[in-house]
Amino acid sequence: DTTFITVEINVPPLVTLGLDQSGTFCAGQTICLPLTITDDNIENVQVTGGVYNAETGEVCVESVEPGTYTIIATATDSCGAMDADTAVVTVNPNTAPTAMLGADTTVYLCKPVNVCLPLTYSDLDGNIASVTVNRGQISNGTVCFVPYSQGTYPIIVTVTDSCGLQDVDTALVTVQTDQAISLTCPTDTTIFLCEPDTLCFPLGGVPAGATVV
């Protein structure tokens, strides 16, 4: 009679964390790395520096703040063989974006036309999420709007990054137009002249820079 006995030598587990990460993350954000464990007889998995979720196969660091996080995952099989892997996550502080409109300005308009201000904005982290303006439209590095009456118009630009940090800049545009001009003419009068002469009369309500014909 012959009996065949097959002996399989235990193979130690293989633990693989994701690659080291370095970047700008939002304060309070959760960062997750994939954790792969190759072995059929794993008995224990221990993780330091993060929380392991066996269902998703991820190790997560919750509510991160700027700094360096070291994650170590160790797996042990039923034979006592083990393997470990380490990943380092470097969290850089997120900085707020910057917005800059042109200086306050005064314009004189004969009719409603586009008034434009230069606009520049930037973010060191390159994570601008939105740029909004309270009136007009943003196009090709300018904010343009059409004023239909004289007055002072505040132009407010808000730049928001993906972490919710904002910068706001305001410029005032003062519009002067002919629409509200009210001239004050002299009253009717009678003048006796012995010979032809030049007569001058006061005229009020003429805006600065206007031409009287």
CSV table of C-alpha atoms in Angstrom, one decimal:
chain,number,residue,atom,x,y,z
A,1,ASP,CA,0.0,0.0,0.0
A,2,THR,CA,1.3,3.5,-0.8
A,3,THR,CA,0.3,6.7,0.8
A,4,PHE,CA,1.3,10.0,-0.7
A,5,ILE,CA,1.7,13.0,1.7
A,6,THR,CA,1.8,16.4,0.2
A,7,VAL,CA,3.5,19.0,2.3
A,8,GLU,CA,3.2,22.6,1.6
A,9,ILE,CA,5.7,24.9,3.1
A,10,ASN,CA,4.1,28.1,4.6
A,11,VAL,CA,4.8,31.2,2.6
A,12,PRO,CA,5.1,34.4,4.7
A,13,PRO,CA,2.6,37.1,4.0
A,14,LEU,CA,3.3,40.0,1.7
A,15,VAL,CA,2.1,43.4,2.9
A,16,THR,CA,2.0,46.3,0.5
A,17,LEU,CA,0.9,49.8,1.4
A,18,GLY,CA,0.4,52.5,-1.2
A,19,LEU,CA,3.3,54.8,-2.2
A,20,ASP,CA,4.4,57.6,0.1
A,21,GLN,CA,2.3,60.8,-0.5
A,22,SER,CA,3.2,64.4,-0.2
A,23,GLY,CA,0.9,67.3,-1.1
A,24,THR,CA,-1.5,69.9,0.0
A,25,PHE,CA,-4.6,68.7,1.8
A,26,CYS,CA,-7.4,70.5,3.4
A,27,ALA,CA,-7.4,70.7,7.2
A,28,GLY,CA,-9.6,68.0,8.6
A,29,GLN,CA,-9.5,65.9,5.4
A,30,THR,CA,-9.2,62.1,5.5
A,31,ILE,CA,-6.4,60.5,3.5
A,32,CYS,CA,-6.6,56.8,2.6
A,33,LEU,CA,-3.9,54.4,1.2
A,34,PRO,CA,-4.6,51.0,-0.3
A,35,LEU,CA,-3.4,48.1,1.7
A,36,THR,CA,-2.8,44.7,0.0
A,37,ILE,CA,-2.1,41.6,2.0
A,38,THR,CA,-1.2,38.4,0.0
A,39,ASP,CA,-1.6,35.2,2.1
A,40,ASP,CA,-4.3,32.5,2.6
A,41,ASN,CA,-3.8,32.1,6.3
A,42,ILE,CA,-3.7,35.6,7.8
A,43,GLU,CA,-4.6,35.6,11.5
A,44,ASN,CA,-3.8,39.2,12.5
A,45,VAL,CA,-3.4,42.6,10.9
A,46,GLN,CA,-2.1,45.5,12.9
A,47,VAL,CA,-1.8,49.1,11.8
A,48,THR,CA,-0.3,52.0,13.5
A,49,GLY,CA,-0.7,55.6,12.4
A,50,GLY,CA,-4.0,55.0,10.7
A,51,VAL,CA,-7.3,53.1,10.8
A,52,TYR,CA,-7.5,49.8,8.8
A,53,ASN,CA,-10.8,48.9,7.1
A,54,ALA,CA,-10.7,45.3,6.0
A,55,GLU,CA,-13.8,45.7,3.8
A,56,THR,CA,-12.4,48.5,1.7
A,57,GLY,CA,-8.7,47.3,2.0
A,58,GLU,CA,-7.6,50.9,2.9
A,59,VAL,CA,-5.7,52.5,5.8
A,60,CYS,CA,-7.0,56.0,6.5
A,61,VAL,CA,-5.6,58.9,8.4
A,62,GLU,CA,-8.5,61.0,9.6
A,63,SER,CA,-8.7,64.8,10.2
A,64,VAL,CA,-5.2,65.5,9.1
A,65,GLU,CA,-3.4,68.7,10.0
A,66,PRO,CA,-0.1,69.9,8.4
A,67,GLY,CA,2.7,67.5,9.3
A,68,THR,CA,4.2,64.1,8.6
A,69,TYR,CA,2.3,60.8,9.3
A,70,THR,CA,4.0,57.4,9.4
A,71,ILE,CA,1.7,54.4,8.7
A,72,ILE,CA,3.0,50.9,9.5
A,73,ALA,CA,0.9,47.8,8.6
A,74,THR,CA,1.9,44.4,9.9
A,75,ALA,CA,0.3,41.1,9.0
A,76,THR,CA,0.9,37.8,10.8
A,77,ASP,CA,-0.2,34.4,9.5
A,78,SER,CA,-1.2,31.2,11.4
A,79,CYS,CA,2.4,30.0,11.4
A,80,GLY,CA,3.7,33.1,13.0
A,81,ALA,CA,5.3,34.4,9.8
A,82,MET,CA,4.9,38.1,9.3
A,83,ASP,CA,5.5,41.0,7.0
A,84,ALA,CA,5.3,44.8,7.4
A,85,ASP,CA,5.3,47.8,5.1
A,86,THR,CA,5.6,51.5,5.9
A,87,ALA,CA,4.2,54.6,4.1
A,88,VAL,CA,4.8,58.2,4.9
A,89,VAL,CA,2.2,60.9,4.2
A,90,THR,CA,3.4,64.5,4.3
A,91,VAL,CA,0.7,67.1,4.6
A,92,ASN,CA,1.6,70.6,3.5
A,93,PRO,CA,-0.5,73.5,4.8
A,94,ASN,CA,-3.1,74.9,2.4
A,95,THR,CA,-2.8,78.6,1.6
A,96,ALA,CA,-5.6,80.9,0.8
A,97,PRO,CA,-5.9,82.3,-2.8
A,98,THR,CA,-5.3,85.9,-3.6
A,99,ALA,CA,-7.5,88.2,-5.7
A,100,MET,CA,-6.6,91.7,-7.0
A,101,LEU,CA,-8.9,94.1,-8.9
A,102,GLY,CA,-7.7,97.3,-10.4
A,103,ALA,CA,-7.8,100.5,-8.4
A,104,ASP,CA,-10.9,102.5,-7.8
A,105,THR,CA,-11.7,104.6,-10.8
A,106,THR,CA,-14.0,107.3,-12.2
A,107,VAL,CA,-15.4,107.2,-15.7
A,108,TYR,CA,-17.5,109.7,-17.7
A,109,LEU,CA,-19.9,108.0,-20.1
A,110,CYS,CA,-22.1,109.6,-22.8
A,111,LYS,CA,-24.1,106.4,-23.1
A,112,PRO,CA,-24.1,102.9,-21.5
A,113,VAL,CA,-21.1,101.0,-22.6
A,114,ASN,CA,-18.9,98.2,-21.1
A,115,VAL,CA,-16.6,99.3,-18.2
A,116,CYS,CA,-13.8,96.9,-17.6
A,117,LEU,CA,-11.3,96.5,-14.7
A,118,PRO,CA,-8.2,94.3,-14.7
A,119,LEU,CA,-8.4,91.2,-12.5
A,120,THR,CA,-5.6,88.9,-11.4
A,121,TYR,CA,-5.9,86.0,-9.0
A,122,SER,CA,-3.7,83.1,-8.0
A,123,ASP,CA,-3.2,80.2,-5.6
A,124,LEU,CA,0.2,78.8,-4.5
A,125,ASP,CA,-1.4,75.3,-4.2
A,126,GLY,CA,-3.1,75.5,-7.6
A,127,ASN,CA,-6.5,74.5,-6.2
A,128,ILE,CA,-8.8,77.4,-7.1
A,129,ALA,CA,-12.3,76.1,-7.2
A,130,SER,CA,-14.3,79.2,-8.2
A,131,VAL,CA,-14.1,82.9,-9.1
A,132,THR,CA,-17.2,84.9,-8.8
A,133,VAL,CA,-18.2,88.6,-9.1
A,134,ASN,CA,-21.2,90.4,-7.8
A,135,ARG,CA,-21.9,92.2,-11.1
A,136,GLY,CA,-20.8,91.9,-14.7
A,137,GLN,CA,-18.8,89.0,-16.1
A,138,ILE,CA,-15.2,87.8,-15.9
A,139,SER,CA,-13.4,87.2,-19.1
A,140,ASN,CA,-9.7,87.2,-20.2
A,141,GLY,CA,-8.4,88.7,-17.0
A,142,THR,CA,-11.0,91.5,-16.8
A,143,VAL,CA,-14.3,92.2,-15.0
A,144,CYS,CA,-16.7,94.1,-17.3
A,145,PHE,CA,-20.2,95.5,-16.7
A,146,VAL,CA,-22.5,98.0,-18.2
A,147,PRO,CA,-23.7,100.8,-16.0
A,148,TYR,CA,-27.0,102.4,-17.1
A,149,SER,CA,-27.0,105.3,-14.7
A,150,GLN,CA,-24.5,107.5,-12.9
A,151,GLY,CA,-23.4,106.5,-9.4
A,152,THR,CA,-20.8,104.5,-7.6
A,153,TYR,CA,-20.7,100.7,-8.3
A,154,PRO,CA,-18.8,98.4,-6.0
A,155,ILE,CA,-17.2,95.5,-7.9
A,156,ILE,CA,-16.6,92.6,-5.5
A,157,VAL,CA,-14.6,89.5,-6.7
A,158,THR,CA,-14.4,86.4,-4.5
A,159,VAL,CA,-11.8,83.6,-5.2
A,160,THR,CA,-12.4,80.3,-3.3
A,161,ASP,CA,-10.1,77.3,-3.3
A,162,SER,CA,-11.0,73.6,-2.9
A,163,CYS,CA,-10.5,73.8,0.9
A,164,GLY,CA,-13.0,76.6,1.2
A,165,LEU,CA,-10.4,79.4,1.9
A,166,GLN,CA,-11.3,82.7,0.2
A,167,ASP,CA,-9.9,86.1,-0.7
A,168,VAL,CA,-12.1,89.0,-1.6
A,169,ASP,CA,-11.2,92.3,-3.3
A,170,THR,CA,-13.4,95.3,-4.0
A,171,ALA,CA,-13.0,98.2,-6.4
A,172,LEU,CA,-15.3,101.2,-6.7
A,173,VAL,CA,-16.3,102.5,-10.1
A,174,THR,CA,-17.8,105.9,-10.1
A,175,VAL,CA,-19.8,106.6,-13.2
A,176,GLN,CA,-20.6,110.2,-14.4
A,177,THR,CA,-23.1,110.5,-17.2
A,178,ASP,CA,-25.2,113.1,-19.1
A,179,GLN,CA,-28.3,111.5,-17.9
A,180,ALA,CA,-28.6,113.5,-14.7
A,181,ILE,CA,-27.3,116.9,-16.0
A,182,SER,CA,-29.4,119.8,-14.9
A,183,LEU,CA,-28.3,123.1,-16.3
A,184,THR,CA,-29.1,126.3,-14.5
A,185,CYS,CA,-29.7,129.1,-17.0
A,186,PRO,CA,-30.0,132.8,-16.2
A,187,THR,CA,-33.4,134.4,-15.9
A,188,ASP,CA,-34.9,136.4,-18.8
A,189,THR,CA,-33.6,140.0,-18.8
A,190,THR,CA,-33.6,143.1,-20.9
A,191,ILE,CA,-30.4,145.0,-21.5
A,192,PHE,CA,-30.0,148.4,-23.4
A,193,LEU,CA,-26.8,148.7,-25.5
A,194,CYS,CA,-25.5,151.8,-27.1
A,195,GLU,CA,-23.5,149.7,-29.5
A,196,PRO,CA,-22.9,146.0,-30.2
A,197,ASP,CA,-21.0,144.3,-27.3
A,198,THR,CA,-20.3,140.8,-25.9
A,199,LEU,CA,-22.7,139.7,-23.2
A,200,CYS,CA,-21.9,136.9,-20.7
A,201,PHE,CA,-24.3,135.1,-18.5
A,202,PRO,CA,-23.6,132.5,-15.7
A,203,LEU,CA,-24.5,128.9,-16.6
A,204,GLY,CA,-24.6,126.4,-13.8
A,205,GLY,CA,-24.7,122.6,-13.6
A,206,VAL,CA,-22.1,121.9,-16.2
A,207,PRO,CA,-20.1,118.7,-15.3
A,208,ALA,CA,-16.4,118.8,-15.2
A,209,GLY,CA,-14.9,117.8,-18.5
A,210,ALA,CA,-18.1,118.5,-20.5
A,211,THR,CA,-18.2,120.6,-23.6
A,212,VAL,CA,-20.8,123.4,-23.9
A,213,VAL,CA,-21.8,124.4,-27.5
